[in-house]
Coordinates of C-alpha atoms in Angstrom, one line a residue:
M998 CA 13.8 7.6 -2.6
A999 CA 13.2 3.9 -2.1
G1000 CA 10.5 2.1 -3.4
N1001 CA 8.2 1.5 -6.6
R1002 CA 6.0 4.7 -6.7
N1003 CA 3.6 2.7 -9.1
A1004 CA 3.2 -0.3 -7.1
G1005 CA -0.4 -0.8 -5.6
V1006 CA -2.0 1.3 -8.3
T1007 CA -5.6 0.2 -8.7
E1008 CA -8.7 1.3 -10.9
S1009 CA -9.8 3.9 -7.8
R1010 CA -6.3 5.7 -8.8
R1011 CA -7.5 6.0 -12.5
K1012 CA -11.0 7.4 -11.5
T1013 CA -11.8 10.9 -12.5
T1014 CA -11.7 13.6 -10.4
P1015 CA -14.0 16.9 -10.0
F1016 CA -11.1 18.9 -10.2
R1017 CA -8.4 19.9 -12.8
E1018 CA -5.7 22.1 -11.1
V1019 CA -5.0 20.6 -7.8
A1020 CA -2.3 22.7 -5.4
I1021 CA -0.9 20.8 -2.5
L1022 CA 0.7 22.6 0.2
G1023 CA 2.9 20.6 2.3
P1024 CA 5.2 17.2 0.7
G1025 CA 4.9 15.3 3.8
L1026 CA 3.4 11.8 3.7
L1027 CA -0.2 13.0 2.8
G1028 CA 1.2 15.7 0.5
G1029 CA 3.2 13.4 -1.7
S1030 CA 0.5 10.4 -1.5
L1031 CA -1.9 12.9 -2.8
A1032 CA 0.1 14.0 -5.5
L1033 CA 1.0 10.4 -6.5
A1034 CA -2.5 9.5 -6.4
L1035 CA -3.6 12.3 -8.6
R1036 CA -0.4 12.5 -11.3
D1037 CA -2.6 10.7 -13.8
S1038 CA -6.0 12.4 -13.5
A1039 CA -5.0 16.4 -12.6
N1040 CA -2.3 18.4 -12.7
T1041 CA -0.8 18.9 -9.4
R1042 CA 1.2 21.5 -7.8
L1043 CA 3.1 20.9 -4.7
W1044 CA 4.8 23.4 -2.5
A1045 CA 7.8 23.1 -0.2
R1046 CA 9.4 25.3 2.2
R1047 CA 12.9 24.0 1.3
P1048 CA 14.6 24.1 -2.4
E1049 CA 16.2 20.3 -1.6
A1050 CA 12.5 19.1 -1.5
V1051 CA 11.2 20.8 -4.5
A1052 CA 14.3 19.5 -6.2
E1053 CA 13.4 15.8 -4.8
I1054 CA 9.8 16.2 -5.7
L1055 CA 10.7 17.0 -9.8
E1056 CA 13.1 14.5 -10.0
Q1057 CA 10.9 12.0 -8.9
K1058 CA 8.1 13.1 -10.7
I1059 CA 6.1 13.5 -7.9
A1060 CA 4.1 16.3 -9.3
A1061 CA 3.7 18.4 -12.3
T1062 CA 5.0 21.2 -10.8
A1063 CA 6.9 22.3 -7.4
S1064 CA 8.4 25.3 -6.4
V1065 CA 8.9 27.2 -2.7
D1066 CA 6.8 30.1 -4.4
L1067 CA 3.1 29.5 -3.1
R1068 CA 2.0 32.1 -5.7
E1069 CA 3.5 30.2 -8.6
V1070 CA 1.5 27.0 -6.6
I1071 CA -1.7 28.2 -6.4
D1072 CA -2.4 30.4 -9.4
G1073 CA -5.6 29.0 -11.4
A1074 CA -6.1 26.1 -9.0
D1075 CA -9.5 25.0 -8.4
L1076 CA -8.7 22.6 -5.3
V1077 CA -6.2 23.7 -2.6
I1078 CA -5.4 21.1 0.2
F1079 CA -3.6 22.2 3.2
C1080 CA -0.7 19.2 4.0
T1081 CA 0.9 21.5 6.5
P1082 CA 0.7 21.3 10.3
V1083 CA -2.0 22.9 11.7
E1084 CA -0.4 25.3 13.6
A1085 CA 1.4 26.7 10.3
M1086 CA -2.1 27.3 8.4
H1087 CA -3.3 30.1 9.4
D1088 CA -0.3 32.5 8.5
I1089 CA -0.4 30.2 5.1
A1090 CA -3.9 31.4 4.4
L1091 CA -3.5 34.9 4.7
R1092 CA -0.3 34.5 2.5
I1093 CA -2.2 33.1 -0.3
A1094 CA -6.0 34.3 -0.1
P1095 CA -5.4 37.0 -2.5
D1096 CA -4.5 34.8 -5.4
V1097 CA -7.1 31.8 -4.3
R1098 CA -9.7 31.6 -7.2
A1099 CA -13.3 32.7 -5.6
D1100 CA -14.8 29.4 -6.5
A1101 CA -11.9 27.3 -5.4
V1102 CA -12.4 24.2 -3.1
V1103 CA -10.1 24.4 0.1
T1104 CA -9.3 21.6 2.2
D1105 CA -6.9 20.2 4.7
V1106 CA -5.9 17.1 5.9
G1107 CA -5.0 17.9 9.3
S1108 CA -6.2 15.8 12.2
V1109 CA -8.2 18.6 14.3
K1110 CA -10.9 20.3 13.0
E1111 CA -12.4 23.0 15.2
R1112 CA -9.0 25.1 15.2
V1113 CA -9.1 25.0 11.3
L1114 CA -12.1 26.0 10.8
R1115 CA -12.2 28.9 13.4
E1116 CA -8.4 30.2 12.1
I1117 CA -9.1 29.7 8.4
G1118 CA -12.7 28.3 7.3
P1119 CA -13.4 32.5 7.7
I1120 CA -10.8 33.2 4.7
F1121 CA -11.9 30.9 2.1
A1122 CA -15.8 31.3 0.6
N1123 CA -15.6 27.6 0.0
F1124 CA -13.5 25.8 3.0
I1125 CA -14.6 22.4 4.2
G1126 CA -12.6 20.2 6.6
S1127 CA -11.2 17.0 5.4
H1128 CA -9.6 14.2 7.4
P1129 CA -8.3 10.9 5.7
M1130 CA -7.4 8.4 8.2
A1131 CA -4.4 7.3 6.3
G1132 CA -1.0 7.2 7.3
S1133 CA 1.8 5.5 9.4
E1134 CA 4.3 6.5 11.9
Q1135 CA 6.4 7.2 9.6
G1136 CA 6.4 10.5 8.1
G1137 CA 7.8 12.8 5.2
L1138 CA 8.2 12.0 1.2
F1139 CA 9.8 9.5 1.3
A1140 CA 7.3 7.4 2.9
A1141 CA 4.9 8.3 0.4
R1142 CA 2.7 6.0 -2.1
P1143 CA -0.2 6.3 -4.5
N1144 CA -2.6 3.7 -2.9
L1145 CA -2.2 5.2 0.8
F1146 CA -5.9 6.5 0.7
E1147 CA -7.7 3.4 -1.0
A1148 CA -10.3 2.0 1.5
A1149 CA -9.2 4.8 3.9
V1150 CA -12.2 6.3 5.6
C1151 CA -12.3 10.1 4.8
I1152 CA -14.6 12.7 7.6
L1153 CA -15.4 15.6 6.2
T1154 CA -16.5 18.6 8.5
P1155 CA -18.9 20.4 7.3
D1156 CA -21.0 23.5 8.6
S1157 CA -23.7 25.0 8.4
S1158 CA -22.2 27.7 6.0
T1159 CA -20.7 25.1 3.8
N1160 CA -21.8 25.3 0.1
A1161 CA -23.6 22.0 -1.0
H1162 CA -22.1 22.1 -4.7
A1163 CA -18.5 22.7 -3.2
L1164 CA -19.3 19.9 -0.5
K1165 CA -20.7 17.6 -3.4
K1166 CA -17.5 18.0 -5.3
L1167 CA -15.1 17.6 -2.2
T1168 CA -16.8 14.4 -1.6
A1169 CA -16.5 12.9 -5.3
F1170 CA -12.7 13.7 -4.9
W1171 CA -12.2 11.6 -1.9
G1172 CA -14.0 9.0 -3.3
A1173 CA -12.3 8.7 -6.6
L1174 CA -9.2 8.2 -4.7
G1175 CA -10.6 5.4 -3.1
C1176 CA -11.9 7.0 0.1
E1177 CA -15.2 5.3 2.3
I1178 CA -16.6 8.8 3.2
R1179 CA -18.0 10.1 6.5
F1180 CA -19.3 13.4 7.6
L1181 CA -19.2 14.7 11.7
S1182 CA -19.4 18.3 12.3
P1183 CA -15.7 19.8 13.5
R1184 CA -16.5 19.1 17.4
E1185 CA -17.6 15.5 17.1
H1186 CA -14.5 14.8 14.5
D1187 CA -12.5 16.3 17.8
E1188 CA -14.3 14.5 20.5
A1189 CA -13.9 10.7 18.5
I1190 CA -10.6 11.9 17.0
G1191 CA -9.1 12.7 20.1
A1192 CA -10.3 9.1 21.9
I1193 CA -9.5 7.0 18.8
S1194 CA -6.4 8.5 17.2
H1195 CA -4.4 11.3 19.6
L1196 CA -5.2 9.4 23.0
P1197 CA -3.6 6.2 21.7
H1198 CA -0.7 8.4 20.6
L1199 CA 0.0 10.0 24.2
T1200 CA -0.7 6.6 25.6
A1201 CA 1.8 4.7 23.7
S1202 CA 4.3 7.4 24.5
A1203 CA 4.0 7.0 28.2
L1204 CA 3.7 3.2 28.0
A1205 CA 7.7 3.6 26.5
R1206 CA 8.6 5.6 29.1
A1207 CA 6.8 3.8 32.0
A1208 CA 8.3 0.5 30.9
T1209 CA 11.8 1.6 30.5
S1210 CA 12.0 3.6 33.6
I1211 CA 13.0 0.4 36.0
P1212 CA 16.9 0.1 36.4
G1213 CA 18.7 -1.6 33.8
E1214 CA 17.8 -1.5 30.5
P1215 CA 14.6 -3.3 30.0
Q1216 CA 14.2 -2.5 26.1
L1217 CA 16.9 -5.2 25.5
F1218 CA 14.6 -7.9 26.0
A1219 CA 11.3 -6.1 24.6
G1220 CA 9.1 -8.4 22.1
Q1221 CA 6.5 -8.1 19.9
G1222 CA 3.8 -7.3 22.2
F1223 CA 6.2 -4.1 23.5
R1224 CA 7.0 -3.0 19.7
D1225 CA 3.2 -3.7 19.0
S1226 CA 1.6 -1.6 21.7
T1227 CA 4.2 1.5 21.5
R1228 CA 4.8 1.3 17.5
I1229 CA 3.3 4.9 17.1
A1230 CA 5.3 6.4 19.8
S1231 CA 7.7 6.1 16.7
G1232 CA 5.6 9.2 15.3
P1233 CA 7.3 13.0 14.6
P1234 CA 7.3 14.7 17.9
P1235 CA 7.1 18.2 16.7
M1236 CA 3.6 17.2 14.6
W1237 CA 1.9 15.1 17.4
A1238 CA 2.9 17.6 19.9
G1239 CA 1.5 20.0 17.7
I1240 CA -1.8 17.8 17.1
L1241 CA -2.2 17.4 20.5
L1242 CA -2.0 20.9 22.0
S1243 CA -4.5 21.8 19.2
N1244 CA -6.9 19.3 20.5
R1245 CA -6.1 19.4 24.2
E1246 CA -9.5 19.6 25.8
A1247 CA -10.7 16.1 23.7
V1248 CA -7.0 14.4 24.7
R1249 CA -7.3 15.6 28.6
A1250 CA -10.7 14.4 28.4
G1251 CA -9.7 10.8 27.2
I1252 CA -6.8 10.8 29.7
Q1253 CA -9.3 11.0 32.4
R1254 CA -11.1 8.0 31.6
L1255 CA -7.8 6.1 31.0
I1256 CA -6.7 6.9 34.3
S1257 CA -10.1 5.4 35.5
E1258 CA -9.6 2.3 33.6
L1259 CA -6.0 1.9 34.8
E1260 CA -7.3 2.7 38.4
N1261 CA -9.9 -0.3 37.8
A1262 CA -7.1 -2.3 36.7
D1263 CA -4.8 -1.7 39.4
S1264 CA -7.7 -2.6 42.1
F1265 CA -8.5 -6.0 40.7
L1266 CA -4.4 -6.7 41.1
K1267 CA -4.5 -5.1 44.8
N1268 CA -7.5 -7.5 46.1
G1269 CA -6.3 -10.3 44.1
D1270 CA -10.2 -10.0 42.1
E1271 CA -9.1 -12.7 39.4
E1272 CA -13.0 -12.5 38.1
G1273 CA -13.1 -9.2 37.8
L1274 CA -9.4 -8.8 35.9
R1275 CA -10.7 -11.3 33.7
M1276 CA -14.3 -9.7 32.8
F1277 CA -11.8 -6.2 32.1
L1278 CA -10.0 -8.6 29.8
T1279 CA -12.2 -9.4 28.1
E1280 CA -13.9 -6.8 27.8
A1281 CA -11.2 -5.3 26.0
K1282 CA -10.7 -8.7 23.8
L1283 CA -14.3 -8.2 22.2
I1284 CA -13.5 -4.3 21.9
R1285 CA -10.1 -5.0 19.9
D1286 CA -11.5 -7.6 17.9
S1287 CA -14.4 -6.0 16.5
V1288 CA -11.6 -3.5 15.3
R1289 CA -9.9 -6.5 13.5
L1290 CA -13.4 -7.6 12.2
K1291 CA -14.5 -4.3 10.6
Q1292 CA -11.0 -3.9 9.0
K1293 CA -11.2 -7.5 7.3
E1294 CA -14.5 -6.5 6.2
N1295 CA -12.8 -3.3 4.0
G1296 CA -10.8 -5.2 2.7
G1297 CA -7.8 -3.9 5.5
I1298 CA -5.4 -6.3 7.5

């Protein structure tokens, strides 16, 4: 595992969290980064499906405990975090339910919330959805880093049944990792993230296919523009297929909006409408520039 695991550690990582015993289910980019971020402030236990992953976690001292045994990881935890694919959460929830403390807070880091709340919310007394907007096209334990969550937005999705004390503790937890907290309903979350995260991934994949579908090997001439606009298409296909299917309605609505925009651009080109095309590009530039400005204000790039 390459890189300095302690690089980028800041004061936010050293803040005290409300939880002392944290069970993390799934040692990918987010699960591994959580374990690293919490290493000095909580007793972390990581569950992995494969013994090879457990050996890597222990060798790199990413978590205090790692095991393929769910019960061993769950036992005594006051916070349980699902970092598995959304489609795997329900079965795991059923398996661990008898061993989860009655007062434990349970959350997840998935990018879909209505399905998660519907499938595993009723299983636990204190389940609240979380979505830290952190990560990259690189996945897996090897990409984990302790400062992944610093300055990232974390969306919490409480509903009418959410325990106020549990929500307060979970809000403090993500805040201690350096996150900026936002609150949305599960439906609002899925609509927003479908538009701003899931649709862009599908679009990047479609662009990579469309741009290289002409005869020859046009990818040999690809410059920075092509690399930038298709970068996220390098994300893990099995993970993204699950995400897109789990939020299919929001993504399909986004596809229709995208088709409408492309039809507008096609019309400008067909009719030689330079003024219309300039306005189209200008409006898009203003939107994109506003995102970059917000990132700089928050200390990002």
